[in-house]
């Protein structure tokens, strides 16, 4: 008999920032051991952290917490990155996933996969077609990880001022672990995704791109 889950998803709050910074620093060190230079540039890191704080303030960042309320993982959603995605990609049809990080201590719980599944369900609820990502161009191990989870490589962009640019997408609504969905809130409700506020429409979004079940 499967035991009840001890971790759950909730919105990130200002008081989570120190724990999230620890997660980020741990991920930087781990990535170095894997032979990738991802997040190695201090300026890039500082800019990313500033954007991260903004996403928390705007309600676009989420954390997975454990039974002692410790932060085990995080994910954010955000606007389309126009350095990579163009009008031809119909950017309004996608949810854009950012800053997926899992604590090394939580390795083996498949939290990364489960967070992607949650975002996929949210994208489908909003009437979107895709979950999209962009990752560091040189991090081939991460490319392989996302492709194993059903993401398809769209193309690679290489603007001179960016190190990211490997673009991929997965159909909204697809889940890799349907029997292990992340609950939202300590009550353990895996259907609570329906109560999550929808992201505000970005410039260029069409009504079809943001429609879904809206609960005020």
Coordinates of C-alpha atoms in Angstrom, one line a residue:
X1 CA 0.0 0.0 0.0
X2 CA 1.4 3.4 -1.0
X3 CA 2.1 5.7 1.9
X4 CA 0.6 9.2 1.9
X5 CA 2.8 11.9 0.4
X6 CA 4.7 14.1 2.8
X7 CA 5.6 16.8 0.3
X8 CA 3.2 19.3 -1.2
X9 CA 3.2 22.4 -3.5
X10 CA 2.5 25.9 -2.4
X11 CA 3.2 29.5 -3.6
X12 CA 6.7 30.8 -2.8
X13 CA 6.8 33.6 -0.3
X14 CA 9.3 36.3 0.7
X15 CA 10.4 34.2 3.7
X16 CA 11.4 31.4 1.3
X17 CA 14.1 33.5 -0.4
X18 CA 17.0 32.4 1.9
X19 CA 16.1 28.7 1.3
X20 CA 15.8 29.3 -2.4
X21 CA 19.2 31.0 -2.5
X22 CA 20.7 27.9 -0.9
X23 CA 19.0 25.8 -3.5
X24 CA 20.4 27.9 -6.2
X25 CA 24.0 27.8 -4.8
X26 CA 23.7 24.0 -4.3
X27 CA 22.6 23.7 -7.9
X28 CA 25.5 25.8 -9.2
X29 CA 28.0 23.6 -7.4
X30 CA 26.4 20.4 -8.6
X31 CA 26.4 21.6 -12.2
X32 CA 30.1 22.3 -12.0
X33 CA 30.7 18.6 -11.0
X34 CA 28.8 17.7 -14.2
X35 CA 31.2 19.6 -16.4
X36 CA 28.8 22.4 -17.4
X37 CA 29.3 26.1 -17.0
X38 CA 25.6 26.8 -16.5
X39 CA 25.0 29.7 -14.0
X40 CA 28.8 30.1 -13.7
X41 CA 28.7 33.8 -14.8
X42 CA 28.2 36.1 -11.8
X43 CA 26.4 38.8 -13.7
X44 CA 24.0 36.2 -15.2
X45 CA 23.4 34.8 -11.7
X46 CA 22.7 38.1 -10.1
X47 CA 20.3 39.0 -12.9
X48 CA 18.5 35.7 -12.6
X49 CA 18.2 36.1 -8.8
X50 CA 16.7 39.5 -9.3
X51 CA 14.1 38.1 -11.7
X52 CA 13.4 35.3 -9.3
X53 CA 12.6 37.7 -6.5
X54 CA 10.2 39.5 -8.9
X55 CA 8.5 36.2 -9.8
X56 CA 7.9 35.5 -6.1
X57 CA 6.5 39.0 -5.6
X58 CA 4.2 38.5 -8.6
X59 CA 3.0 35.0 -7.5
X60 CA 4.7 33.1 -10.3
X61 CA 7.0 31.0 -8.2
X62 CA 6.2 27.8 -6.4
X63 CA 8.0 25.6 -3.9
X64 CA 7.6 22.0 -2.8
X65 CA 8.0 21.6 0.9
X66 CA 8.5 18.5 3.1
X67 CA 7.0 17.3 6.3
X68 CA 9.2 19.8 8.3
X69 CA 8.2 22.6 6.0
X70 CA 11.7 22.6 4.4
X71 CA 12.0 23.7 0.8
X72 CA 12.8 20.7 -1.4
X73 CA 12.2 22.1 -4.9
X74 CA 11.0 25.1 -6.8
X75 CA 9.6 26.1 -10.2
X76 CA 8.4 29.3 -11.8
X77 CA 6.4 30.4 -14.8
X78 CA 7.0 33.6 -16.7
X79 CA 6.4 35.6 -19.9
X80 CA 7.7 34.5 -23.3
X81 CA 11.4 35.3 -23.8
X82 CA 11.5 37.3 -27.0
X83 CA 15.2 36.5 -27.5
X84 CA 14.1 33.0 -28.4
X85 CA 10.4 32.7 -29.3
X86 CA 9.0 34.6 -32.2
X87 CA 5.5 35.5 -33.4
X88 CA 5.7 32.4 -35.7
X89 CA 5.9 30.2 -32.6
X90 CA 2.5 31.6 -31.5
X91 CA 3.8 32.4 -28.0
X92 CA 0.3 32.9 -26.6
X93 CA -0.3 29.1 -26.9
X94 CA 2.3 28.1 -24.3
X95 CA 3.1 28.2 -20.7
X96 CA 6.8 29.1 -20.1
X97 CA 8.5 27.1 -17.4
X98 CA 11.6 28.5 -15.6
X99 CA 13.9 27.9 -12.6
X100 CA 13.2 24.3 -12.0
X101 CA 15.5 23.3 -9.1
X102 CA 15.4 20.2 -6.8
X103 CA 17.5 19.9 -3.6
X104 CA 20.1 17.2 -3.8
X105 CA 18.7 15.8 -0.6
X106 CA 15.4 15.2 -2.3
X107 CA 17.0 13.3 -5.2
X108 CA 15.1 10.2 -6.0
X109 CA 11.6 11.5 -5.2
X110 CA 11.1 12.5 -8.9
X111 CA 10.1 16.0 -7.8
X112 CA 11.4 17.5 -11.1
X113 CA 9.2 15.2 -13.1
X114 CA 6.2 15.8 -10.8
X115 CA 6.7 19.6 -11.0
X116 CA 6.7 19.5 -14.8
X117 CA 3.6 17.4 -14.7
X118 CA 1.9 19.9 -12.5
X119 CA 2.8 22.8 -14.8
X120 CA 1.6 20.7 -17.7
X121 CA -1.8 20.2 -16.1
X122 CA -2.0 24.0 -15.4
X123 CA -1.2 24.8 -19.0
X124 CA -3.9 22.5 -20.2
X125 CA -6.4 24.0 -17.7
X126 CA -5.7 27.4 -19.2
X127 CA -6.4 26.2 -22.7
X128 CA -2.7 26.3 -23.8
X129 CA -1.1 23.9 -26.2
X130 CA 2.5 23.7 -25.0
X131 CA 4.8 23.8 -22.0
X132 CA 8.0 25.4 -23.2
X133 CA 11.5 25.7 -21.9
X134 CA 14.8 27.2 -22.8
X135 CA 18.0 25.8 -21.3
X136 CA 21.7 26.5 -21.4
X137 CA 23.0 25.6 -24.9
X138 CA 26.0 23.6 -23.6
X139 CA 24.1 21.5 -21.0
X140 CA 23.5 18.4 -23.1
X141 CA 22.8 16.3 -20.0
X142 CA 19.8 18.6 -19.2
X143 CA 18.7 18.4 -22.8
X144 CA 18.6 14.6 -22.5
X145 CA 16.7 14.8 -19.2
X146 CA 13.9 16.9 -20.8
X147 CA 13.8 14.8 -23.9
X148 CA 13.3 11.7 -21.7
X149 CA 10.3 13.5 -20.2
X150 CA 8.7 14.0 -23.6
X151 CA 10.0 17.4 -24.6
X152 CA 10.8 17.8 -28.3
X153 CA 13.7 20.0 -29.4
X154 CA 12.3 22.9 -31.4
X155 CA 15.6 24.7 -32.4
X156 CA 18.6 26.3 -30.8
X157 CA 19.0 30.1 -30.8
X158 CA 22.4 31.7 -30.0
X159 CA 22.1 35.4 -29.4
X160 CA 25.5 36.8 -28.5
X161 CA 24.3 38.2 -25.1
X162 CA 22.7 35.0 -23.9
X163 CA 24.0 31.5 -23.0
X164 CA 20.6 29.9 -23.0
X165 CA 18.8 29.1 -26.2
X166 CA 18.1 25.3 -26.5
X167 CA 14.4 25.5 -27.0
X168 CA 12.0 22.6 -26.4
X169 CA 8.3 22.0 -25.8
X170 CA 5.9 19.3 -24.6
X171 CA 2.2 19.0 -25.1
X172 CA 0.1 20.6 -22.4
X173 CA -1.8 18.0 -20.4
X174 CA 0.7 15.3 -20.8
X175 CA 1.9 13.7 -17.5
X176 CA 4.8 11.3 -16.9
X177 CA 3.7 10.1 -13.5
X178 CA -0.1 10.1 -13.4
X179 CA -0.2 8.0 -10.2
X180 CA 2.2 10.4 -8.3
X181 CA 0.8 13.8 -8.8
X182 CA 1.9 16.6 -6.5
X183 CA -0.7 17.8 -4.1
X184 CA -1.3 21.5 -3.7
X185 CA -1.4 22.6 -0.1
X186 CA -1.0 20.5 3.1
X187 CA -4.4 18.9 2.6
X188 CA -2.9 16.8 -0.1
X189 CA -5.4 17.7 -2.9
X190 CA -4.0 16.8 -6.3
X191 CA -7.0 18.5 -8.0
X192 CA -6.3 21.9 -6.5
X193 CA -4.6 23.0 -9.6
X194 CA -8.0 24.2 -10.6
X195 CA -7.9 26.8 -7.8
X196 CA -4.6 28.3 -9.0
X197 CA -5.0 31.8 -10.4
X198 CA -4.2 32.1 -14.1
X199 CA -1.2 34.1 -15.3
X200 CA -2.1 37.6 -16.5
X201 CA -2.2 37.8 -20.2
X202 CA 1.1 38.9 -21.7
X203 CA 1.4 41.4 -24.6
X204 CA 0.4 39.5 -27.7
X205 CA -1.7 36.9 -26.0
X206 CA -5.0 36.2 -27.7
X207 CA -8.2 35.3 -26.0
X208 CA -7.8 31.8 -27.2
X209 CA -4.4 31.6 -25.6
X210 CA -5.5 32.5 -22.1
X211 CA -9.0 30.9 -21.9
X212 CA -9.7 28.2 -19.4
X213 CA -11.6 27.6 -16.3
X214 CA -11.3 30.8 -14.3
X215 CA -12.1 30.9 -10.6
X216 CA -12.1 34.3 -9.0

